[in-house]
Amino acid sequence: MIPNLGDDTTVAQRSVIQKSLRALAWSLVGFLLLIIALIVLLRFVNPPTSTFMLGHLFSGSSHELRHEWVSLDEISPWVPLAVVASEDQRFPYHQGVDFSAIRKALAEYRAGQGLRGASTITQQTAKNLFLWNGRSFVRKALEAGLALGIDAIWPKRRIMEVYLNIAEFGHGVYGVEAASRAFFGIPASRLSQTQAARLAAVLPNPKVLSAASPSSYVWERVAWIRGQMAQLSGLHYLRGLYN
């Protein structure tokens, strides 16, 4: 009887495919466990850098990288309120991704109002810390997944602390302490309500907008942010960060 070589070849191919899929699955599991371990570690250990800071270092920019870590207790309480008022007013309540804001943004887009961003402070922390800039679906999906993991493992206080220490406020200026000293000549602990709003106002595009020499557009954003800060009941709104 002549053996059916075709069947043997098919079985061998299936075996190779199954082994490849198993290897891929284990690789994904390993990568996921590594990310979870890193998120757990960074709940307690301050990150020495971020992908955005590394990107600046390797970009060949003429602007020196300025960065100095400070605890949340060494940052004026006006700063967290200003960035929440400007960037993510539901920060105390969502789980890292604000699905209601996403639904609202999509509804506005379908109504012809243009597509606006709905990223939370947690998503921005994930992006600045681990990812890269851009608008691809893959990056946004990774950002959302990381944000959900971060919110599940870190308290809100830690998320805000890390965000304020790695956010970009200008060319080569990362973190609120470096920004405060570079633009106002004072430590972050002494920032006033208006100065905090000026820093928050440039976060959407810190390479174009300036907190040191605000344009009329930035001043308009500052006025709007201060109005939102007042509507959020002032510092009482984020009292949970300091309990």
Short mmCIF file of N, CA and C in Angstrom, two decimals, residues 123-235:
data_model
loop_
_atom_site.label_atom_id
_atom_site.label_comp_id
_atom_site.label_asym_id
_atom_site.label_seq_id
_atom_site.Cartn_x
_atom_site.Cartn_y
_atom_site.Cartn_z
N GLN A 123 -5.25 57.81 30.65
CA GLN A 123 -4.80 57.43 29.32
C GLN A 123 -3.57 58.24 28.91
N GLN A 124 -3.57 59.52 29.21
CA GLN A 124 -2.42 60.34 28.87
C GLN A 124 -1.18 59.91 29.66
N THR A 125 -1.39 59.49 30.91
CA THR A 125 -0.27 58.97 31.70
C THR A 125 0.28 57.71 31.06
N ALA A 126 -0.60 56.80 30.64
CA ALA A 126 -0.16 55.57 29.98
C ALA A 126 0.60 55.88 28.70
N LYS A 127 0.07 56.80 27.90
CA LYS A 127 0.72 57.17 26.64
C LYS A 127 2.09 57.77 26.89
N ASN A 128 2.16 58.76 27.78
CA ASN A 128 3.44 59.45 28.03
C ASN A 128 4.48 58.51 28.62
N LEU A 129 4.02 57.57 29.44
CA LEU A 129 4.95 56.69 30.14
C LEU A 129 5.45 55.54 29.28
N PHE A 130 4.53 54.91 28.51
CA PHE A 130 4.86 53.67 27.82
C PHE A 130 4.84 53.73 26.30
N LEU A 131 4.09 54.66 25.71
CA LEU A 131 3.80 54.58 24.28
C LEU A 131 4.44 55.71 23.49
N TRP A 132 3.83 56.05 22.38
CA TRP A 132 4.36 57.06 21.47
C TRP A 132 3.21 57.96 21.04
N ASN A 133 3.56 59.09 20.44
CA ASN A 133 2.53 60.01 19.97
C ASN A 133 1.97 59.52 18.64
N GLY A 134 0.74 59.85 18.37
CA GLY A 134 0.13 59.43 17.12
C GLY A 134 -1.35 59.17 17.28
N ARG A 135 -2.02 58.91 16.18
CA ARG A 135 -3.47 58.73 16.20
C ARG A 135 -3.90 57.35 15.69
N SER A 136 -3.01 56.39 15.64
CA SER A 136 -3.36 55.08 15.11
C SER A 136 -4.29 54.34 16.06
N PHE A 137 -5.10 53.46 15.48
CA PHE A 137 -6.02 52.66 16.28
C PHE A 137 -5.25 51.74 17.24
N VAL A 138 -4.14 51.19 16.77
CA VAL A 138 -3.34 50.29 17.61
C VAL A 138 -2.86 51.01 18.85
N ARG A 139 -2.33 52.24 18.68
CA ARG A 139 -1.83 52.98 19.83
C ARG A 139 -2.95 53.34 20.79
N LYS A 140 -4.10 53.75 20.24
CA LYS A 140 -5.23 54.11 21.11
C LYS A 140 -5.74 52.89 21.87
N ALA A 141 -5.74 51.72 21.21
CA ALA A 141 -6.19 50.50 21.89
C ALA A 141 -5.23 50.13 23.02
N LEU A 142 -3.93 50.22 22.74
CA LEU A 142 -2.94 49.94 23.79
C LEU A 142 -3.08 50.93 24.94
N GLU A 143 -3.28 52.19 24.58
CA GLU A 143 -3.44 53.25 25.59
C GLU A 143 -4.62 52.96 26.50
N ALA A 144 -5.75 52.58 25.90
CA ALA A 144 -6.95 52.29 26.70
C ALA A 144 -6.73 51.08 27.60
N GLY A 145 -6.11 50.03 27.06
CA GLY A 145 -5.84 48.84 27.87
C GLY A 145 -4.92 49.14 29.03
N LEU A 146 -3.87 49.89 28.78
CA LEU A 146 -2.94 50.26 29.85
C LEU A 146 -3.62 51.14 30.89
N ALA A 147 -4.48 52.06 30.42
CA ALA A 147 -5.18 52.94 31.35
C ALA A 147 -6.10 52.16 32.29
N LEU A 148 -6.79 51.17 31.76
CA LEU A 148 -7.65 50.34 32.60
C LEU A 148 -6.83 49.58 33.64
N GLY A 149 -5.65 49.07 33.21
CA GLY A 149 -4.78 48.37 34.15
C GLY A 149 -4.22 49.29 35.21
N ILE A 150 -3.79 50.48 34.80
CA ILE A 150 -3.25 51.45 35.75
C ILE A 150 -4.30 51.86 36.77
N ASP A 151 -5.51 52.13 36.30
CA ASP A 151 -6.56 52.57 37.22
C ASP A 151 -6.94 51.46 38.20
N ALA A 152 -6.82 50.21 37.75
CA ALA A 152 -7.16 49.09 38.63
C ALA A 152 -6.11 48.88 39.72
N ILE A 153 -4.86 49.29 39.45
CA ILE A 153 -3.75 48.99 40.36
C ILE A 153 -3.30 50.22 41.15
N TRP A 154 -3.35 51.39 40.52
CA TRP A 154 -2.90 52.61 41.19
C TRP A 154 -4.08 53.36 41.78
N PRO A 155 -3.91 54.00 42.95
CA PRO A 155 -4.94 54.93 43.42
C PRO A 155 -4.91 56.20 42.58
N LYS A 156 -5.99 56.97 42.61
CA LYS A 156 -6.07 58.20 41.83
C LYS A 156 -4.93 59.16 42.18
N ARG A 157 -4.56 59.19 43.44
CA ARG A 157 -3.47 60.08 43.87
C ARG A 157 -2.19 59.75 43.12
N ARG A 158 -1.89 58.45 42.99
CA ARG A 158 -0.65 58.05 42.31
C ARG A 158 -0.72 58.38 40.82
N ILE A 159 -1.88 58.18 40.21
CA ILE A 159 -2.03 58.51 38.79
C ILE A 159 -1.75 59.99 38.57
N MET A 160 -2.33 60.84 39.40
CA MET A 160 -2.12 62.29 39.26
C MET A 160 -0.65 62.64 39.51
N GLU A 161 -0.04 62.02 40.51
CA GLU A 161 1.35 62.32 40.82
C GLU A 161 2.27 61.98 39.65
N VAL A 162 2.09 60.80 39.07
CA VAL A 162 2.92 60.39 37.94
C VAL A 162 2.64 61.28 36.73
N TYR A 163 1.37 61.55 36.47
CA TYR A 163 1.04 62.39 35.32
C TYR A 163 1.71 63.75 35.40
N LEU A 164 1.60 64.40 36.54
CA LEU A 164 2.16 65.75 36.69
C LEU A 164 3.69 65.74 36.64
N ASN A 165 4.29 64.60 36.89
CA ASN A 165 5.75 64.52 36.86
C ASN A 165 6.33 64.12 35.51
N ILE A 166 5.49 63.64 34.60
CA ILE A 166 6.03 63.24 33.29
C ILE A 166 5.40 63.99 32.13
N ALA A 167 4.34 64.77 32.39
CA ALA A 167 3.69 65.53 31.31
C ALA A 167 4.67 66.53 30.71
N GLU A 168 4.55 66.73 29.40
CA GLU A 168 5.41 67.69 28.70
C GLU A 168 4.74 69.07 28.71
N PHE A 169 5.49 70.09 29.16
CA PHE A 169 4.96 71.45 29.26
C PHE A 169 5.65 72.41 28.29
N GLY A 170 6.65 71.93 27.57
CA GLY A 170 7.37 72.78 26.62
C GLY A 170 8.50 71.98 26.02
N HIS A 171 9.28 72.59 25.13
CA HIS A 171 10.39 71.90 24.49
C HIS A 171 11.39 71.40 25.55
N GLY A 172 11.42 70.09 25.76
CA GLY A 172 12.37 69.51 26.70
C GLY A 172 12.01 69.69 28.15
N VAL A 173 10.85 70.25 28.45
CA VAL A 173 10.44 70.52 29.83
C VAL A 173 9.38 69.49 30.23
N TYR A 174 9.75 68.59 31.13
CA TYR A 174 8.87 67.50 31.54
C TYR A 174 8.63 67.57 33.05
N GLY A 175 7.39 67.50 33.43
CA GLY A 175 7.04 67.54 34.84
C GLY A 175 6.79 68.95 35.32
N VAL A 176 5.88 69.07 36.29
CA VAL A 176 5.44 70.38 36.75
C VAL A 176 6.54 71.13 37.50
N GLU A 177 7.44 70.42 38.18
CA GLU A 177 8.51 71.12 38.91
C GLU A 177 9.46 71.81 37.94
N ALA A 178 9.88 71.09 36.90
CA ALA A 178 10.76 71.70 35.90
C ALA A 178 10.06 72.85 35.19
N ALA A 179 8.76 72.67 34.89
CA ALA A 179 8.01 73.72 34.21
C ALA A 179 7.87 74.95 35.08
N SER A 180 7.57 74.75 36.36
CA SER A 180 7.39 75.88 37.27
C SER A 180 8.68 76.70 37.40
N ARG A 181 9.78 76.01 37.52
CA ARG A 181 11.06 76.72 37.66
C ARG A 181 11.48 77.37 36.34
N ALA A 182 11.21 76.71 35.22
CA ALA A 182 11.61 77.25 33.92
C ALA A 182 10.78 78.47 33.53
N PHE A 183 9.47 78.44 33.79
CA PHE A 183 8.58 79.49 33.30
C PHE A 183 8.29 80.58 34.32
N PHE A 184 8.33 80.22 35.62
CA PHE A 184 7.95 81.19 36.65
C PHE A 184 9.05 81.44 37.68
N GLY A 185 10.10 80.63 37.67
CA GLY A 185 11.21 80.82 38.60
C GLY A 185 10.88 80.48 40.04
N ILE A 186 9.89 79.61 40.24
CA ILE A 186 9.49 79.21 41.59
C ILE A 186 9.27 77.70 41.61
N PRO A 187 9.30 77.08 42.79
CA PRO A 187 8.99 75.64 42.87
C PRO A 187 7.51 75.41 42.64
N ALA A 188 7.16 74.20 42.27
CA ALA A 188 5.77 73.87 41.97
C ALA A 188 4.86 74.06 43.18
N SER A 189 5.40 73.99 44.38
CA SER A 189 4.59 74.15 45.58
C SER A 189 4.02 75.55 45.73
N ARG A 190 4.60 76.53 45.03
CA ARG A 190 4.19 77.93 45.18
C ARG A 190 3.36 78.44 44.00
N LEU A 191 2.97 77.58 43.10
CA LEU A 191 2.20 78.01 41.94
C LEU A 191 0.83 78.56 42.36
N SER A 192 0.46 79.67 41.77
CA SER A 192 -0.84 80.26 42.05
C SER A 192 -1.91 79.60 41.18
N GLN A 193 -3.15 79.99 41.39
CA GLN A 193 -4.25 79.46 40.61
C GLN A 193 -4.08 79.81 39.13
N THR A 194 -3.71 81.04 38.84
CA THR A 194 -3.54 81.46 37.45
C THR A 194 -2.34 80.77 36.82
N GLN A 195 -1.24 80.65 37.53
CA GLN A 195 -0.06 79.97 36.98
C GLN A 195 -0.36 78.50 36.71
N ALA A 196 -1.11 77.85 37.60
CA ALA A 196 -1.50 76.46 37.37
C ALA A 196 -2.36 76.35 36.11
N ALA A 197 -3.27 77.31 35.92
CA ALA A 197 -4.13 77.30 34.73
C ALA A 197 -3.30 77.54 33.47
N ARG A 198 -2.26 78.36 33.56
CA ARG A 198 -1.39 78.60 32.40
C ARG A 198 -0.66 77.32 31.99
N LEU A 199 -0.21 76.56 32.97
CA LEU A 199 0.45 75.29 32.65
C LEU A 199 -0.55 74.30 32.04
N ALA A 200 -1.73 74.22 32.61
CA ALA A 200 -2.74 73.30 32.08
C ALA A 200 -3.17 73.70 30.67
N ALA A 201 -3.15 74.99 30.40
CA ALA A 201 -3.63 75.49 29.11
C ALA A 201 -2.76 75.04 27.94
N VAL A 202 -1.47 74.75 28.19
CA VAL A 202 -0.57 74.39 27.09
C VAL A 202 -0.46 72.88 26.88
N LEU A 203 -1.06 72.09 27.76
CA LEU A 203 -0.90 70.63 27.68
C LEU A 203 -1.34 70.02 26.34
N PRO A 204 -2.40 70.55 25.69
CA PRO A 204 -2.79 69.92 24.41
C PRO A 204 -1.72 69.99 23.34
N ASN A 205 -0.85 71.01 23.39
CA ASN A 205 0.18 71.15 22.36
C ASN A 205 1.36 71.96 22.92
N PRO A 206 2.13 71.38 23.83
CA PRO A 206 3.17 72.14 24.53
C PRO A 206 4.33 72.60 23.66
N LYS A 207 4.47 72.05 22.47
CA LYS A 207 5.55 72.49 21.58
C LYS A 207 5.15 73.75 20.80
N VAL A 208 3.86 74.06 20.80
CA VAL A 208 3.37 75.24 20.09
C VAL A 208 2.89 76.31 21.07
N LEU A 209 2.15 75.90 22.09
CA LEU A 209 1.61 76.83 23.07
C LEU A 209 2.64 77.09 24.16
N SER A 210 2.68 78.30 24.67
CA SER A 210 3.68 78.69 25.66
C SER A 210 3.03 79.18 26.94
N ALA A 211 3.47 78.61 28.07
CA ALA A 211 3.01 79.09 29.37
C ALA A 211 3.81 80.30 29.81
N ALA A 212 5.05 80.42 29.32
CA ALA A 212 5.91 81.54 29.70
C ALA A 212 5.48 82.83 29.02
N SER A 213 5.13 82.75 27.74
CA SER A 213 4.68 83.92 26.96
C SER A 213 3.36 83.57 26.30
N PRO A 214 2.27 83.59 27.06
CA PRO A 214 0.99 83.11 26.53
C PRO A 214 0.48 83.98 25.38
N SER A 215 -0.03 83.33 24.35
CA SER A 215 -0.70 84.02 23.26
C SER A 215 -2.11 84.38 23.71
N SER A 216 -2.83 85.12 22.90
CA SER A 216 -4.22 85.45 23.23
C SER A 216 -5.06 84.18 23.35
N TYR A 217 -4.74 83.18 22.50
CA TYR A 217 -5.47 81.92 22.58
C TYR A 217 -5.22 81.23 23.93
N VAL A 218 -3.97 81.22 24.38
CA VAL A 218 -3.65 80.60 25.67
C VAL A 218 -4.36 81.34 26.80
N TRP A 219 -4.37 82.68 26.73
CA TRP A 219 -5.06 83.45 27.78
C TRP A 219 -6.55 83.14 27.79
N GLU A 220 -7.14 82.92 26.62
CA GLU A 220 -8.55 82.53 26.57
C GLU A 220 -8.77 81.18 27.24
N ARG A 221 -7.84 80.25 26.99
CA ARG A 221 -7.92 78.94 27.64
C ARG A 221 -7.74 79.08 29.15
N VAL A 222 -6.83 79.94 29.58
CA VAL A 222 -6.62 80.16 31.01
C VAL A 222 -7.91 80.65 31.66
N ALA A 223 -8.57 81.61 31.03
CA ALA A 223 -9.82 82.14 31.59
C ALA A 223 -10.88 81.04 31.66
N TRP A 224 -10.97 80.23 30.61
CA TRP A 224 -11.95 79.14 30.61
C TRP A 224 -11.64 78.12 31.69
N ILE A 225 -10.35 77.76 31.83
CA ILE A 225 -9.95 76.78 32.84
C ILE A 225 -10.25 77.29 34.24
N ARG A 226 -9.96 78.56 34.50
CA ARG A 226 -10.26 79.12 35.82
C ARG A 226 -11.76 79.10 36.09
N GLY A 227 -12.55 79.35 35.07
CA GLY A 227 -14.00 79.27 35.25
C GLY A 227 -14.45 77.86 35.58
N GLN A 228 -13.85 76.88 34.91
CA GLN A 228 -14.17 75.48 35.18
C GLN A 228 -13.70 75.07 36.58
N MET A 229 -12.57 75.57 37.00
CA MET A 229 -12.08 75.27 38.35
C MET A 229 -13.07 75.76 39.39
N ALA A 230 -13.63 76.93 39.16
CA ALA A 230 -14.62 77.48 40.09
C ALA A 230 -15.89 76.64 40.08
N GLN A 231 -16.32 76.21 38.90
CA GLN A 231 -17.54 75.41 38.80
C GLN A 231 -17.38 74.04 39.46
N LEU A 232 -16.14 73.55 39.53
CA LEU A 232 -15.88 72.26 40.17
C LEU A 232 -15.78 72.38 41.70
N SER A 233 -16.18 73.53 42.22
CA SER A 233 -16.17 73.78 43.68
C SER A 233 -14.77 73.92 44.24
N GLY A 234 -13.84 74.38 43.40
CA GLY A 234 -12.50 74.65 43.88
C GLY A 234 -11.77 73.41 44.35
N LEU A 235 -10.89 73.59 45.33
CA LEU A 235 -10.03 72.50 45.80
C LEU A 235 -10.81 71.36 46.44
#
